[in-house]
Coordinates of C-alpha atoms in Angstrom, one line a residue:
M496 CA -222.1 -59.2 20.5
E497 CA -221.1 -55.7 21.5
V498 CA -220.2 -54.9 25.0
D499 CA -220.1 -51.4 26.3
C500 CA -217.6 -51.0 29.2
Q501 CA -217.9 -47.6 30.7
P502 CA -216.0 -47.1 33.9
E503 CA -218.1 -46.2 36.8
E504 CA -217.7 -42.6 38.1
S505 CA -217.0 -43.7 41.7
M506 CA -214.1 -46.0 40.6
V507 CA -212.4 -43.4 38.4
S508 CA -212.8 -40.7 41.1
A509 CA -211.4 -43.0 43.8
F510 CA -208.4 -43.9 41.6
E511 CA -207.7 -40.2 40.8
D512 CA -207.9 -39.3 44.5
D513 CA -205.4 -42.0 45.4
C514 CA -203.1 -40.9 42.6
V515 CA -203.2 -37.3 43.7
L516 CA -202.2 -38.3 47.3
L517 CA -199.4 -40.6 46.1
C518 CA -198.0 -38.0 43.6
D519 CA -197.8 -35.3 46.3
V520 CA -195.2 -37.4 48.2
K521 CA -191.6 -36.7 47.1
D522 CA -189.0 -39.4 47.3
M523 CA -185.6 -37.7 47.8
R524 CA -183.9 -40.6 46.2
L525 CA -185.7 -40.0 42.9
E526 CA -185.3 -36.2 43.3
A527 CA -181.6 -36.7 43.7
E528 CA -181.3 -38.8 40.5
A529 CA -183.2 -36.0 38.6
V530 CA -180.9 -33.4 40.0
V531 CA -177.8 -35.3 38.9
N532 CA -179.2 -35.9 35.4
D533 CA -180.1 -32.2 35.1
V534 CA -176.7 -30.7 35.6
L535 CA -174.2 -33.5 34.9
F536 CA -173.2 -31.7 31.7
A537 CA -171.8 -28.8 33.7
V538 CA -169.6 -30.6 36.3
I539 CA -166.7 -33.1 36.2
Q540 CA -168.7 -35.8 38.0
M541 CA -171.9 -36.1 40.0
Q542 CA -173.7 -39.1 41.4
V543 CA -176.1 -40.1 44.2
S544 CA -173.9 -41.4 47.1
K545 CA -173.9 -45.2 47.3
H546 CA -172.2 -45.1 50.7
L547 CA -174.5 -42.7 52.6
S548 CA -178.0 -43.9 53.2
S549 CA -180.7 -42.1 51.2
T550 CA -184.3 -42.2 52.3
S551 CA -187.6 -40.8 51.1
E552 CA -186.7 -37.7 53.2
V553 CA -183.0 -37.2 52.5
A554 CA -180.5 -38.0 49.8
Y555 CA -176.8 -37.3 49.4
I556 CA -175.1 -36.3 46.2
N557 CA -171.4 -36.2 45.5
V558 CA -170.2 -33.6 43.1
E559 CA -166.9 -32.5 41.6
T560 CA -166.9 -29.1 40.1
R561 CA -165.0 -28.1 37.0
E562 CA -162.4 -26.5 39.3
G563 CA -161.8 -30.0 40.8
N564 CA -163.4 -29.2 44.2
R565 CA -165.4 -32.1 45.7
F566 CA -168.5 -31.7 47.8
C567 CA -171.1 -33.9 49.5
L568 CA -174.6 -32.3 49.1
E569 CA -177.7 -33.0 51.2
L570 CA -181.1 -32.9 49.5
T571 CA -184.2 -32.5 51.6
E572 CA -187.5 -30.7 51.3
A573 CA -185.7 -27.6 52.5
G574 CA -183.5 -27.7 49.5
L575 CA -179.8 -28.5 48.8
R576 CA -176.8 -27.7 50.9
V577 CA -173.1 -28.6 51.3
V578 CA -172.6 -31.0 54.2
G579 CA -169.0 -32.0 53.4
Y580 CA -165.9 -31.2 51.4
A581 CA -165.2 -34.7 50.3
F582 CA -167.3 -37.4 48.7
N583 CA -169.5 -39.4 51.1
H584 CA -168.4 -37.2 54.0
V585 CA -171.0 -35.5 56.3
D586 CA -169.5 -32.9 58.7
E587 CA -172.2 -32.6 61.5
D588 CA -170.6 -29.3 62.6
L589 CA -171.0 -27.7 59.2
N590 CA -173.8 -25.2 59.0
T591 CA -174.3 -24.1 55.4
Q592 CA -177.1 -22.3 53.6
Y593 CA -179.9 -24.2 51.9
H594 CA -180.5 -23.5 48.2
E595 CA -183.8 -24.0 46.6
T596 CA -182.3 -25.3 43.4
V597 CA -179.1 -27.1 42.3
Y598 CA -178.5 -24.3 39.8
S599 CA -178.3 -21.7 42.7
L600 CA -176.0 -23.9 44.7
L601 CA -173.6 -24.7 41.9
D602 CA -173.7 -21.1 40.8
T603 CA -172.2 -20.1 44.2
L604 CA -169.7 -23.0 44.2
S605 CA -168.3 -23.1 40.7
P606 CA -167.5 -20.3 38.2
G607 CA -166.9 -23.2 35.7
Y608 CA -170.5 -24.4 36.2
R609 CA -171.8 -20.9 35.5
E610 CA -169.7 -20.7 32.3
A611 CA -170.8 -24.2 31.1
F612 CA -174.5 -23.4 31.9
G613 CA -174.2 -20.1 30.0
N614 CA -172.6 -21.8 27.0
A615 CA -175.2 -24.6 26.9
L616 CA -178.0 -22.0 27.0
L617 CA -176.4 -20.0 24.1
Q618 CA -176.0 -23.3 22.1
R619 CA -179.7 -24.1 22.7
L620 CA -180.8 -20.6 21.6
E621 CA -178.6 -20.9 18.5
N622 CA -180.1 -24.2 17.6
L623 CA -183.6 -22.8 18.0
K624 CA -182.7 -19.9 15.8
Q625 CA -181.3 -22.2 13.1
N626 CA -184.3 -24.5 13.3
G627 CA -186.7 -21.6 13.2
Q628 CA -185.4 -20.2 9.9

C-alpha cells in the first residue's frame, strides 16, 4: 500500500513564519561565542566572561591582545566596546566608542592583531593561488 504524505500548505507556512520570527532574535551569548571563535587566532587569549552575567541582550568578552593588554568588552545590539581594562571588570564611568565589528575594535586596540589578520589573509590568498593552479 502506497501512502502519499504531502504537507499541507497552511502547516508549512505557519512553521516558516515562526522560524522567521525566532531567527530574527539575536542572543548575545551566542553572538559572543561566534566573535571569540572568529578572531581567536589573532589574539593571545579571548573568551566569554564566566564571571559577568550574559543575557540575550548583553554579553561580556575578555580579550588579551598580542601586546599583552587586557580588556573587558561589552557586546550589545549597538556593537562592541571596551568597558574595562582588566578581565571581568566593568568600569561604569568609562564611556568608549561602539564598534560595529570585532575587527574594527581590535584594529584600534592592537597593532599585533592587525599584523596577524593581514598575515592570515595573505596565507589564505596564497593557498587559493596554489589550489587554483
